[in-house]
């Protein structure tokens, strides 16, 4: 292979980091590196709740692909199919057109989507907090509800607009509920009449919140949430959503115009198109991150089922940024070694723990076996995010945002994104039609032929 074409799908914790490791390992000009992704930034999603609460600007968590890569080609669009026999990815560009991208080595890291359940009204009326657009819209929507409630004399409307329901007791749900509850408290300083009417609920079908933190910190999280004024209801979930109410499985109907759904993720549908075994939608890979039977295709991150050899129970790695980032390093090493005909290494990583920012001064952290709460947890949480942020520019922006917020307090003006009142559906980014390997094969061949005719 004179000049191998290495294609990475996805600009997230796995994909973009893998590309950067590849750029470091491969001498300049020795390979063609390409990145396919719908957006030209890596989203630092663990800080999305802080974008939703206005603590951070959206730009500070969107890390530019162009700043972070040196000589890779960025291809905007969704990878919608992979022709594994002729080694071509079919990309749907933002214009709707299709384009073929041939590869010698392929790294699939398209991440995950919010997991939707078959609950009436959910996809029509729920809000998510998984993308930058959703976080920005969520803030606008919540502030808009308070504004309208304050302006209404109808007690039913005021109740509906002042009640917010978050589903999901994992880190996304807990951090989103806590940070938005605090945003509402700040807003209530301007709307004193609403202060006693604002209600936040957090519900989860599980018997505890944040199970990853362990029992002691999990109980502490529950206490902190309740002290913050969030009603936590466990062992229940949502049965139905309408524009003005959320019906729970225990029969309770909560008058509310805001349901925020954070109950889990499902892997990118791209992984199901390869005609290879999946685990809950995640594409199965070997311990060296290669897809079995496709030695030139690798998969990592939330969309890959990576055997967790460092854990004794033989489970798969959890879908977290912590694992995706480490897998990126291993995959870059293995891509290069597979080209050079050298041995590949196994992915191995021992979980380092979890940090949870409950906003204000509240935080919890489990770092290896160390359990922290209070100021030490807050310092660990902030420090972890700064260290895990893969760009100095972003790090500087985040720190500046925290400092400005500390000095000047929060802002409660809406930006106008939710003016049409339409929720951002959490499956919005999947307005994409995927194709199986057969279709990708015929489409890829046709597109390559067209290209040859046009460009020679
Ligand atoms: C609110 C929130 C808080 C979180 N907090 C934490 C935390 O504290 N700690 C932690 O470890 N993890 C946390 N996570 C989870 C973490 O963000 C994910 O596990 C991590 O992003 C997975 O990395 P990834 O590379 O697999 O996917 P992502 O980082 O999601 O990247 C996927 C990339 O693929 C692109 N893409 C999608 N479909 C296609 C396609 N068809 N073609 C091309 N590109 C595509 C996307 O646009 C994106 O660029 C959090 C997640 C959320 C939403």
GROMACS .gro file of C-alpha atoms and ligand atoms in nm:
model
  509
    1UNK     CA    1   0.000   0.000   0.000
    2UNK     CA    2   0.187   0.314  -0.116
    3UNK     CA    3  -0.024   0.585   0.045
    4UNK     CA    4  -0.296   0.433   0.259
    5UNK     CA    5  -0.631   0.605   0.285
    6UNK     CA    6  -0.745   0.611   0.647
    7UNK     CA    7  -1.102   0.724   0.704
    8UNK     CA    8  -1.248   0.808   1.045
    9UNK     CA    9  -1.626   0.837   1.094
   10UNK     CA   10  -1.733   1.068   1.378
   11UNK     CA   11  -1.567   1.375   1.532
   12UNK     CA   12  -1.632   1.291   1.896
   13UNK     CA   13  -1.428   1.166   2.188
   14UNK     CA   14  -1.339   0.851   1.995
   15UNK     CA   15  -1.314   0.966   1.633
   16UNK     CA   16  -1.144   1.303   1.661
   17UNK     CA   17  -0.901   1.180   1.923
   18UNK     CA   18  -0.816   0.877   1.706
   19UNK     CA   19  -0.746   1.109   1.414
   20UNK     CA   20  -0.516   1.326   1.626
   21UNK     CA   21  -0.324   1.019   1.745
   22UNK     CA   22  -0.295   0.905   1.382
   23UNK     CA   23  -0.159   1.244   1.278
   24UNK     CA   24   0.103   1.217   1.552
   25UNK     CA   25   0.203   0.861   1.462
   26UNK     CA   26   0.213   0.890   1.084
   27UNK     CA   27   0.487   1.098   0.919
   28UNK     CA   28   0.351   1.395   0.725
   29UNK     CA   29   0.231   1.296   0.378
   30UNK     CA   30   0.266   0.920   0.436
   31UNK     CA   31  -0.111   0.860   0.442
   32UNK     CA   32  -0.436   1.030   0.338
   33UNK     CA   33  -0.639   1.097   0.651
   34UNK     CA   34  -1.007   1.192   0.628
   35UNK     CA   35  -1.274   1.264   0.886
   36UNK     CA   36  -1.645   1.227   0.809
   37UNK     CA   37  -1.883   1.403   1.050
   38UNK     CA   38  -2.196   1.617   1.029
   39UNK     CA   39  -2.039   1.899   1.235
   40UNK     CA   40  -1.684   2.033   1.229
   41UNK     CA   41  -1.647   2.030   1.604
   42UNK     CA   42  -1.605   1.782   1.884
   43UNK     CA   43  -1.874   1.829   2.143
   44UNK     CA   44  -1.754   1.806   2.502
   45UNK     CA   45  -2.090   1.663   2.609
   46UNK     CA   46  -2.018   1.622   2.983
   47UNK     CA   47  -2.051   2.001   3.009
   48UNK     CA   48  -2.382   2.024   2.817
   49UNK     CA   49  -2.583   2.071   3.139
   50UNK     CA   50  -2.375   2.386   3.200
   51UNK     CA   51  -2.462   2.509   2.849
   52UNK     CA   52  -2.830   2.440   2.920
   53UNK     CA   53  -2.809   2.648   3.237
   54UNK     CA   54  -2.620   2.930   3.063
   55UNK     CA   55  -2.307   2.883   3.276
   56UNK     CA   56  -2.105   2.812   2.960
   57UNK     CA   57  -2.146   2.951   2.610
   58UNK     CA   58  -2.210   2.688   2.338
   59UNK     CA   59  -1.878   2.775   2.169
   60UNK     CA   60  -1.678   2.683   2.477
   61UNK     CA   61  -1.779   2.315   2.455
   62UNK     CA   62  -1.756   2.288   2.074
   63UNK     CA   63  -1.394   2.214   1.993
   64UNK     CA   64  -1.298   2.301   1.638
   65UNK     CA   65  -1.188   2.014   1.415
   66UNK     CA   66  -0.986   2.260   1.208
   67UNK     CA   67  -0.791   2.383   1.508
   68UNK     CA   68  -0.732   2.034   1.641
   69UNK     CA   69  -0.614   1.859   1.325
   70UNK     CA   70  -0.319   1.938   1.100
   71UNK     CA   71  -0.353   1.777   0.760
   72UNK     CA   72  -0.665   1.565   0.763
   73UNK     CA   73  -0.942   1.632   0.516
   74UNK     CA   74  -1.278   1.714   0.673
   75UNK     CA   75  -1.578   1.569   0.486
   76UNK     CA   76  -1.906   1.719   0.611
   77UNK     CA   77  -2.200   1.480   0.624
   78UNK     CA   78  -2.327   1.153   0.765
   79UNK     CA   79  -2.174   0.819   0.677
   80UNK     CA   80  -2.491   0.633   0.578
   81UNK     CA   81  -2.355   0.301   0.453
   82UNK     CA   82  -2.036   0.100   0.418
   83UNK     CA   83  -1.952  -0.119   0.120
   84UNK     CA   84  -1.718  -0.353   0.301
   85UNK     CA   85  -1.623  -0.554  -0.012
   86UNK     CA   86  -1.508  -0.259  -0.224
   87UNK     CA   87  -1.405  -0.059   0.084
   88UNK     CA   88  -1.613   0.252   0.029
   89UNK     CA   89  -1.812   0.463   0.273
   90UNK     CA   90  -2.121   0.632   0.131
   91UNK     CA   91  -2.162   0.983   0.275
   92UNK     CA   92  -2.475   1.189   0.268
   93UNK     CA   93  -2.363   1.549   0.246
   94UNK     CA   94  -2.557   1.829   0.421
   95UNK     CA   95  -2.701   1.916   0.077
   96UNK     CA   96  -2.864   1.570   0.056
   97UNK     CA   97  -2.628   1.450  -0.219
   98UNK     CA   98  -2.432   1.127  -0.177
   99UNK     CA   99  -2.056   1.092  -0.215
  100UNK     CA  100  -1.823   0.788  -0.209
  101UNK     CA  101  -1.521   0.785   0.022
  102UNK     CA  102  -1.284   0.493  -0.046
  103UNK     CA  103  -1.070   0.359   0.240
  104UNK     CA  104  -0.790   0.117   0.316
  105UNK     CA  105  -0.852   0.142   0.690
  106UNK     CA  106  -1.178   0.258   0.844
  107UNK     CA  107  -1.242   0.367   1.205
  108UNK     CA  108  -1.611   0.385   1.296
  109UNK     CA  109  -1.689   0.615   1.590
  110UNK     CA  110  -2.034   0.765   1.520
  111UNK     CA  111  -2.140   0.763   1.888
  112UNK     CA  112  -2.497   0.731   2.007
  113UNK     CA  113  -2.838   0.896   2.009
  114UNK     CA  114  -3.080   0.949   2.293
  115UNK     CA  115  -3.268   0.623   2.339
  116UNK     CA  116  -3.635   0.661   2.256
  117UNK     CA  117  -3.902   0.428   2.392
  118UNK     CA  118  -4.241   0.353   2.250
  119UNK     CA  119  -4.420   0.597   2.482
  120UNK     CA  120  -4.710   0.797   2.335
  121UNK     CA  121  -4.612   1.161   2.280
  122UNK     CA  122  -4.246   1.114   2.369
  123UNK     CA  123  -4.083   1.192   2.036
  124UNK     CA  124  -4.328   1.477   1.969
  125UNK     CA  125  -4.309   1.661   2.301
  126UNK     CA  126  -3.992   1.566   2.488
  127UNK     CA  127  -3.674   1.771   2.503
  128UNK     CA  128  -3.328   1.614   2.501
  129UNK     CA  129  -2.990   1.731   2.621
  130UNK     CA  130  -2.751   1.539   2.398
  131UNK     CA  131  -2.662   1.792   2.130
  132UNK     CA  132  -2.551   2.152   2.142
  133UNK     CA  133  -2.871   2.268   1.972
  134UNK     CA  134  -3.080   2.080   2.228
  135UNK     CA  135  -2.892   2.236   2.522
  136UNK     CA  136  -2.933   2.590   2.383
  137UNK     CA  137  -3.299   2.533   2.304
  138UNK     CA  138  -3.365   2.379   2.645
  139UNK     CA  139  -3.239   2.691   2.823
  140UNK     CA  140  -3.454   2.912   2.605
  141UNK     CA  141  -3.757   2.692   2.654
  142UNK     CA  142  -3.726   2.682   3.035
  143UNK     CA  143  -3.679   3.059   3.060
  144UNK     CA  144  -3.964   3.111   2.814
  145UNK     CA  145  -4.196   2.904   3.035
  146UNK     CA  146  -4.120   3.122   3.336
  147UNK     CA  147  -4.167   3.439   3.137
  148UNK     CA  148  -4.507   3.324   3.009
  149UNK     CA  149  -4.614   3.193   3.350
  150UNK     CA  150  -4.528   3.527   3.506
  151UNK     CA  151  -4.741   3.699   3.247
  152UNK     CA  152  -5.043   3.471   3.292
  153UNK     CA  153  -5.331   3.507   3.539
  154UNK     CA  154  -5.461   3.157   3.456
  155UNK     CA  155  -5.362   2.934   3.752
  156UNK     CA  156  -5.371   2.616   3.540
  157UNK     CA  157  -5.139   2.761   3.277
  158UNK     CA  158  -4.905   2.894   3.544
  159UNK     CA  159  -4.887   2.550   3.707
  160UNK     CA  160  -4.815   2.377   3.375
  161UNK     CA  161  -4.546   2.625   3.278
  162UNK     CA  162  -4.376   2.622   3.618
  163UNK     CA  163  -4.347   2.243   3.643
  164UNK     CA  164  -4.052   2.064   3.483
  165UNK     CA  165  -4.004   1.687   3.464
  166UNK     CA  166  -3.668   1.521   3.397
  167UNK     CA  167  -3.656   1.149   3.322
  168UNK     CA  168  -3.330   0.964   3.390
  169UNK     CA  169  -3.132   0.935   3.713
  170UNK     CA  170  -2.793   0.894   3.541
  171UNK     CA  171  -2.534   1.173   3.522
  172UNK     CA  172  -2.708   1.350   3.232
  173UNK     CA  173  -3.048   1.363   3.404
  174UNK     CA  174  -2.914   1.451   3.748
  175UNK     CA  175  -2.680   1.726   3.625
  176UNK     CA  176  -2.943   1.867   3.386
  177UNK     CA  177  -3.212   1.877   3.658
  178UNK     CA  178  -2.977   2.035   3.914
  179UNK     CA  179  -2.833   2.300   3.682
  180UNK     CA  180  -3.171   2.401   3.536
  181UNK     CA  181  -3.331   2.411   3.882
  182UNK     CA  182  -3.063   2.660   3.983
  183UNK     CA  183  -3.127   2.860   3.665
  184UNK     CA  184  -3.494   2.876   3.765
  185UNK     CA  185  -3.394   2.998   4.112
  186UNK     CA  186  -3.194   3.279   3.952
  187UNK     CA  187  -3.488   3.363   3.725
  188UNK     CA  188  -3.724   3.359   4.022
  189UNK     CA  189  -3.536   3.655   4.170
  190UNK     CA  190  -3.688   3.854   3.882
  191UNK     CA  191  -4.025   3.679   3.909
  192UNK     CA  192  -4.084   3.671   4.288
  193UNK     CA  193  -4.449   3.565   4.245
  194UNK     CA  194  -4.340   3.242   4.080
  195UNK     CA  195  -4.095   3.142   4.349
  196UNK     CA  196  -4.335   2.913   4.534
  197UNK     CA  197  -4.481   2.772   4.210
  198UNK     CA  198  -4.168   2.638   4.041
  199UNK     CA  199  -4.148   2.257   4.069
  200UNK     CA  200  -3.882   2.022   3.943
  201UNK     CA  201  -3.926   1.644   3.933
  202UNK     CA  202  -3.667   1.379   3.856
  203UNK     CA  203  -3.803   1.031   3.783
  204UNK     CA  204  -3.631   0.704   3.710
  205UNK     CA  205  -3.746   0.346   3.681
  206UNK     CA  206  -3.437   0.232   3.880
  207UNK     CA  207  -3.447   0.216   4.260
  208UNK     CA  208  -3.155   0.464   4.294
  209UNK     CA  209  -2.991   0.755   4.118
  210UNK     CA  210  -2.635   0.750   3.986
  211UNK     CA  211  -2.572   0.379   4.049
  212UNK     CA  212  -2.219   0.423   3.903
  213UNK     CA  213  -2.125   0.627   4.213
  214UNK     CA  214  -2.189   0.340   4.455
  215UNK     CA  215  -2.442   0.322   4.739
  216UNK     CA  216  -2.303   0.585   4.976
  217UNK     CA  217  -2.252   0.860   4.717
  218UNK     CA  218  -2.577   0.760   4.544
  219UNK     CA  219  -2.766   0.827   4.871
  220UNK     CA  220  -2.577   1.153   4.912
  221UNK     CA  221  -2.680   1.257   4.560
  222UNK     CA  222  -3.042   1.190   4.650
  223UNK     CA  223  -3.013   1.409   4.960
  224UNK     CA  224  -2.844   1.691   4.766
  225UNK     CA  225  -3.113   1.682   4.497
  226UNK     CA  226  -3.391   1.688   4.756
  227UNK     CA  227  -3.220   1.974   4.944
  228UNK     CA  228  -3.212   2.163   4.616
  229UNK     CA  229  -3.589   2.126   4.602
  230UNK     CA  230  -3.608   1.859   4.332
  231UNK     CA  231  -3.875   1.595   4.393
  232UNK     CA  232  -3.711   1.263   4.313
  233UNK     CA  233  -3.940   0.974   4.232
  234UNK     CA  234  -3.785   0.631   4.181
  235UNK     CA  235  -3.921   0.303   4.040
  236UNK     CA  236  -4.155   0.495   3.806
  237UNK     CA  237  -4.131   0.618   3.453
  238UNK     CA  238  -4.346   0.797   3.197
  239UNK     CA  239  -4.655   0.637   3.048
  240UNK     CA  240  -4.769   0.921   2.822
  241UNK     CA  241  -4.676   1.277   2.728
  242UNK     CA  242  -4.911   1.544   2.595
  243UNK     CA  243  -4.842   1.914   2.530
  244UNK     CA  244  -4.959   1.998   2.883
  245UNK     CA  245  -4.913   1.690   3.100
  246UNK     CA  246  -4.681   1.405   3.184
  247UNK     CA  247  -4.850   1.084   3.300
  248UNK     CA  248  -4.636   0.855   3.516
  249UNK     CA  249  -4.662   0.477   3.539
  250UNK     CA  250  -4.793   0.508   3.899
  251UNK     CA  251  -5.097   0.685   3.753
  252UNK     CA  252  -5.001   1.037   3.862
  253UNK     CA  253  -5.061   1.304   3.595
  254UNK     CA  254  -4.828   1.603   3.634
  255UNK     CA  255  -4.952   1.924   3.468
  256UNK     CA  256  -4.638   2.025   3.278
  257UNK     CA  257  -4.524   2.160   2.943
  258UNK     CA  258  -4.168   2.037   2.983
  259UNK     CA  259  -4.046   1.680   2.976
  260UNK     CA  260  -3.670   1.640   2.951
  261UNK     CA  261  -3.577   1.288   2.845
  262UNK     CA  262  -3.229   1.163   2.934
  263UNK     CA  263  -3.302   0.794   2.989
  264UNK     CA  264  -3.009   0.627   2.818
  265UNK     CA  265  -2.852   0.615   2.476
  266UNK     CA  266  -2.873   0.390   2.173
  267UNK     CA  267  -2.584   0.338   1.931
  268UNK     CA  268  -2.575   0.502   1.589
  269UNK     CA  269  -2.792   0.307   1.341
  270UNK     CA  270  -2.490   0.301   1.108
  271UNK     CA  271  -2.354   0.008   1.309
  272UNK     CA  272  -2.655  -0.206   1.222
  273UNK     CA  273  -2.594  -0.169   0.848
  274UNK     CA  274  -2.270  -0.368   0.836
  275UNK     CA  275  -2.434  -0.710   0.859
  276UNK     CA  276  -2.209  -0.803   1.150
  277UNK     CA  277  -2.304  -0.904   1.507
  278UNK     CA  278  -2.415  -0.626   1.741
  279UNK     CA  279  -2.484  -0.609   2.116
  280UNK     CA  280  -2.784  -0.387   2.187
  281UNK     CA  281  -2.705  -0.208   1.859
  282UNK     CA  282  -2.333  -0.165   1.937
  283UNK     CA  283  -2.109  -0.323   1.675
  284UNK     CA  284  -1.910  -0.610   1.824
  285UNK     CA  285  -1.534  -0.582   1.796
  286UNK     CA  286  -1.243  -0.800   1.905
  287UNK     CA  287  -1.019  -0.695   2.192
  288UNK     CA  288  -0.791  -0.523   1.934
  289UNK     CA  289  -1.095  -0.313   1.823
  290UNK     CA  290  -1.126  -0.477   1.479
  291UNK     CA  291  -1.464  -0.590   1.353
  292UNK     CA  292  -1.450  -0.972   1.330
  293UNK     CA  293  -1.421  -1.079   0.966
  294UNK     CA  294  -1.331  -0.725   0.850
  295UNK     CA  295  -0.961  -0.683   0.937
  296UNK     CA  296  -0.947  -0.332   0.787
  297UNK     CA  297  -1.249  -0.197   0.983
  298UNK     CA  298  -1.223  -0.081   1.347
  299UNK     CA  299  -1.495   0.052   1.578
  300UNK     CA  300  -1.476   0.242   1.906
  301UNK     CA  301  -1.676   0.456   2.147
  302UNK     CA  302  -2.046   0.446   2.236
  303UNK     CA  303  -2.131   0.267   1.909
  304UNK     CA  304  -1.892  -0.026   1.962
  305UNK     CA  305  -1.924  -0.326   2.194
  306UNK     CA  306  -1.564  -0.346   2.314
  307UNK     CA  307  -1.478  -0.640   2.544
  308UNK     CA  308  -1.360  -0.505   2.877
  309UNK     CA  309  -1.058  -0.731   2.938
  310UNK     CA  310  -0.945  -0.523   3.238
  311UNK     CA  311  -1.261  -0.619   3.428
  312UNK     CA  312  -1.294  -0.973   3.562
  313UNK     CA  313  -1.662  -1.026   3.469
  314UNK     CA  314  -1.600  -1.016   3.094
  315UNK     CA  315  -1.849  -0.736   3.027
  316UNK     CA  316  -1.835  -0.469   2.755
  317UNK     CA  317  -1.687  -0.124   2.813
  318UNK     CA  318  -1.948   0.129   2.926
  319UNK     CA  319  -2.050   0.402   2.677
  320UNK     CA  320  -1.855   0.686   2.833
  321UNK     CA  321  -1.611   0.951   2.716
  322UNK     CA  322  -1.352   0.804   2.948
  323UNK     CA  323  -1.348   0.477   2.751
  324UNK     CA  324  -1.391   0.631   2.405
  325UNK     CA  325  -1.087   0.856   2.463
  326UNK     CA  326  -0.866   0.562   2.566
  327UNK     CA  327  -0.992   0.345   2.280
  328UNK     CA  328  -0.891   0.625   2.040
  329UNK     CA  329  -0.526   0.583   2.139
  330UNK     CA  330  -0.534   0.204   2.100
  331UNK     CA  331  -0.715   0.219   1.767
  332UNK     CA  332  -0.461   0.464   1.621
  333UNK     CA  333  -0.179   0.232   1.727
  334UNK     CA  334  -0.357  -0.069   1.576
  335UNK     CA  335  -0.448   0.104   1.248
  336UNK     CA  336  -0.083   0.196   1.194
  337UNK     CA  337   0.043  -0.149   1.297
  338UNK     CA  338  -0.209  -0.325   1.075
  339UNK     CA  339  -0.072  -0.126   0.778
  340UNK     CA  340   0.287  -0.203   0.874
  341UNK     CA  341   0.209  -0.571   0.935
  342UNK     CA  342   0.304  -0.549   1.302
  343UNK     CA  343   0.117  -0.706   1.597
  344UNK     CA  344  -0.189  -0.523   1.731
  345UNK     CA  345  -0.252  -0.460   2.099
  346UNK     CA  346  -0.558  -0.532   2.313
  347UNK     CA  347  -0.766  -0.247   2.448
  348UNK     CA  348  -0.729  -0.242   2.825
  349UNK     CA  349  -0.851   0.028   3.064
  350UNK     CA  350  -0.953   0.023   3.428
  351UNK     CA  351  -1.240   0.253   3.516
  352UNK     CA  352  -1.117   0.569   3.689
  353UNK     CA  353  -1.454   0.667   3.835
  354UNK     CA  354  -1.706   0.940   3.776
  355UNK     CA  355  -1.753   1.305   3.859
  356UNK     CA  356  -2.096   1.465   3.892
  357UNK     CA  357  -2.151   1.839   3.908
  358UNK     CA  358  -2.477   1.929   4.080
  359UNK     CA  359  -2.409   2.296   4.006
  360UNK     CA  360  -2.366   2.568   4.266
  361UNK     CA  361  -2.115   2.434   4.518
  362UNK     CA  362  -2.248   2.076   4.511
  363UNK     CA  363  -2.057   1.796   4.344
  364UNK     CA  364  -1.979   1.429   4.398
  365UNK     CA  365  -1.685   1.230   4.271
  366UNK     CA  366  -1.565   0.871   4.285
  367UNK     CA  367  -1.205   0.855   4.176
  368UNK     CA  368  -1.081   0.495   4.185
  369UNK     CA  369  -1.180   0.395   4.541
  370UNK     CA  370  -1.183   0.751   4.676
  371UNK     CA  371  -1.530   0.898   4.740
  372UNK     CA  372  -1.551   1.277   4.751
  373UNK     CA  373  -1.824   1.530   4.820
  374UNK     CA  374  -1.837   1.904   4.892
  375UNK     CA  375  -1.548   2.137   4.798
  376UNK     CA  376  -1.301   1.856   4.723
  377UNK     CA  377  -1.549   1.694   4.483
  378UNK     CA  378  -1.616   2.029   4.317
  379UNK     CA  379  -1.243   2.086   4.269
  380UNK     CA  380  -1.202   1.730   4.136
  381UNK     CA  381  -1.498   1.773   3.898
  382UNK     CA  382  -1.380   2.104   3.755
  383UNK     CA  383  -1.019   1.981   3.738
  384UNK     CA  384  -1.127   1.661   3.562
  385UNK     CA  385  -1.319   1.849   3.295
  386UNK     CA  386  -1.030   2.086   3.232
  387UNK     CA  387  -0.785   1.797   3.201
  388UNK     CA  388  -1.020   1.593   2.981
  389UNK     CA  389  -1.086   1.888   2.747
  390UNK     CA  390  -0.859   1.817   2.452
  391UNK     CA  391  -0.788   2.174   2.345
  392UNK     CA  392  -0.613   2.464   2.519
  393UNK     CA  393  -0.842   2.714   2.350
  394UNK     CA  394  -1.151   2.539   2.483
  395UNK     CA  395  -0.992   2.505   2.826
  396UNK     CA  396  -0.926   2.881   2.834
  397UNK     CA  397  -1.283   2.956   2.720
  398UNK     CA  398  -1.434   2.729   2.984
  399UNK     CA  399  -1.226   2.879   3.265
  400UNK     CA  400  -1.309   3.231   3.148
  401UNK     CA  401  -1.680   3.145   3.141
  402UNK     CA  402  -1.667   3.006   3.496
  403UNK     CA  403  -1.482   3.317   3.616
  404UNK     CA  404  -1.725   3.556   3.444
  405UNK     CA  405  -2.022   3.371   3.586
  406UNK     CA  406  -1.867   3.383   3.934
  407UNK     CA  407  -1.810   3.756   3.905
  408UNK     CA  408  -2.124   3.871   3.728
  409UNK     CA  409  -2.389   3.607   3.813
  410UNK     CA  410  -2.624   3.438   3.566
  411UNK     CA  411  -2.823   3.579   3.276
  412UNK     CA  412  -3.189   3.494   3.237
  413UNK     CA  413  -3.263   3.645   2.897
  414UNK     CA  414  -3.381   3.408   2.628
  415UNK     CA  415  -3.196   3.405   2.298
  416UNK     CA  416  -3.504   3.341   2.084
  417UNK     CA  417  -3.428   2.986   1.969
  418UNK     CA  418  -3.748   2.841   2.116
  419UNK     CA  419  -3.979   3.110   1.986
  420UNK     CA  420  -4.180   2.872   1.772
  421UNK     CA  421  -4.252   2.665   2.081
  422UNK     CA  422  -4.144   2.345   1.907
  423UNK     CA  423  -3.935   2.106   2.111
  424UNK     CA  424  -3.611   1.985   1.954
  425UNK     CA  425  -3.689   1.622   1.905
  426UNK     CA  426  -3.411   1.410   2.051
  427UNK     CA  427  -3.405   1.201   1.739
  428UNK     CA  428  -3.375   1.510   1.521
  429UNK     CA  429  -3.019   1.433   1.415
  430UNK     CA  430  -3.139   1.106   1.269
  431UNK     CA  431  -3.322   1.253   0.977
  432UNK     CA  432  -3.089   1.035   0.775
  433UNK     CA  433  -3.155   0.719   0.577
  434UNK     CA  434  -2.898   0.449   0.630
  435UNK     CA  435  -2.825   0.177   0.373
  436UNK     CA  436  -2.715  -0.184   0.412
  437UNK     CA  437  -2.386  -0.313   0.268
  438UNK     CA  438  -2.554  -0.430  -0.056
  439UNK     CA  439  -2.714  -0.092  -0.124
  440UNK     CA  440  -2.391   0.084  -0.021
  441UNK     CA  441  -2.210  -0.137  -0.272
  442UNK     CA  442  -2.429  -0.047  -0.569
  443UNK     CA  443  -2.454   0.318  -0.464
  444UNK     CA  444  -2.077   0.342  -0.398
  445UNK     CA  445  -1.993   0.187  -0.739
  446UNK     CA  446  -2.232   0.422  -0.919
  447UNK     CA  447  -2.096   0.728  -0.741
  448UNK     CA  448  -1.733   0.630  -0.807
  449UNK     CA  449  -1.814   0.578  -1.175
  450UNK     CA  450  -1.979   0.923  -1.191
  451UNK     CA  451  -1.673   1.076  -1.028
  452UNK     CA  452  -1.438   0.910  -1.277
  453UNK     CA  453  -1.647   1.043  -1.566
  454UNK     CA  454  -1.651   1.397  -1.426
  455UNK     CA  455  -1.297   1.431  -1.293
  456UNK     CA  456  -1.108   1.159  -1.482
  457LIG     C1  457  -2.501   1.539   2.894
  457LIG     C2  458  -2.396   1.433   2.890
  457LIG     C3  459  -2.306   1.420   2.996
  457LIG     C4  460  -2.205   1.324   2.990
  457LIG     N1  461  -2.115   1.314   3.095
  457LIG     C5  462  -2.014   1.224   3.087
  457LIG     C6  463  -1.915   1.217   3.190
  457LIG     O1  464  -1.921   1.293   3.288
  457LIG     N2  465  -1.815   1.126   3.179
  457LIG     C7  466  -1.806   1.043   3.069
  457LIG     O2  467  -1.710   0.963   3.061
  457LIG     N3  468  -1.899   1.045   2.972
  457LIG     C8  469  -2.001   1.134   2.978
  457LIG     N4  470  -2.096   1.139   2.877
  457LIG     C9  471  -2.091   1.038   2.770
  457LIG    C10  472  -1.992   1.077   2.663
  457LIG     O3  473  -2.023   1.205   2.611
  457LIG    C11  474  -1.997   0.973   2.551
  457LIG     O4  475  -1.974   0.847   2.605
  457LIG    C12  476  -1.890   1.004   2.447
  457LIG     O5  477  -1.922   1.124   2.381
  457LIG    C13  478  -1.878   0.889   2.346
  457LIG     O6  479  -1.780   0.921   2.253
  457LIG     P1  480  -1.800   0.877   2.100
  457LIG     O7  481  -1.678   0.922   2.028
  457LIG     O8  482  -1.838   0.734   2.091
  457LIG     O9  483  -1.927   0.959   2.052
  457LIG     P2  484  -1.947   1.117   2.042
  457LIG    O10  485  -1.851   1.190   2.129
  457LIG    O11  486  -2.092   1.140   2.064
  457LIG    O12  487  -1.911   1.148   1.892
  457LIG    C14  488  -1.984   1.093   1.785
  457LIG    C15  489  -1.948   1.173   1.662
  457LIG    O13  490  -2.000   1.107   1.548
  457LIG    C16  491  -2.074   1.198   1.468
  457LIG     N5  492  -2.171   1.120   1.394
  457LIG    C17  493  -2.289   1.070   1.434
  457LIG     N6  494  -2.345   0.997   1.335
  457LIG    C18  495  -2.259   1.002   1.231
  457LIG    C19  496  -2.259   0.946   1.100
  457LIG     N7  497  -2.360   0.871   1.056
  457LIG     N8  498  -2.156   0.974   1.018
  457LIG    C20  499  -2.051   1.052   1.059
  457LIG     N9  500  -2.046   1.105   1.184
  457LIG    C21  501  -2.148   1.079   1.267
  457LIG    C22  502  -2.130   1.296   1.571
  457LIG    O14  503  -2.170   1.416   1.509
  457LIG    C23  504  -2.008   1.313   1.658
  457LIG    O15  505  -1.915   1.399   1.598
  457LIG    C24  506  -2.197   1.235   2.879
  457LIG    C25  507  -2.289   1.248   2.775
  457LIG    C26  508  -2.387   1.345   2.779
  457LIG    C27  509  -2.485   1.358   2.663
   0.00000   0.00000   0.00000
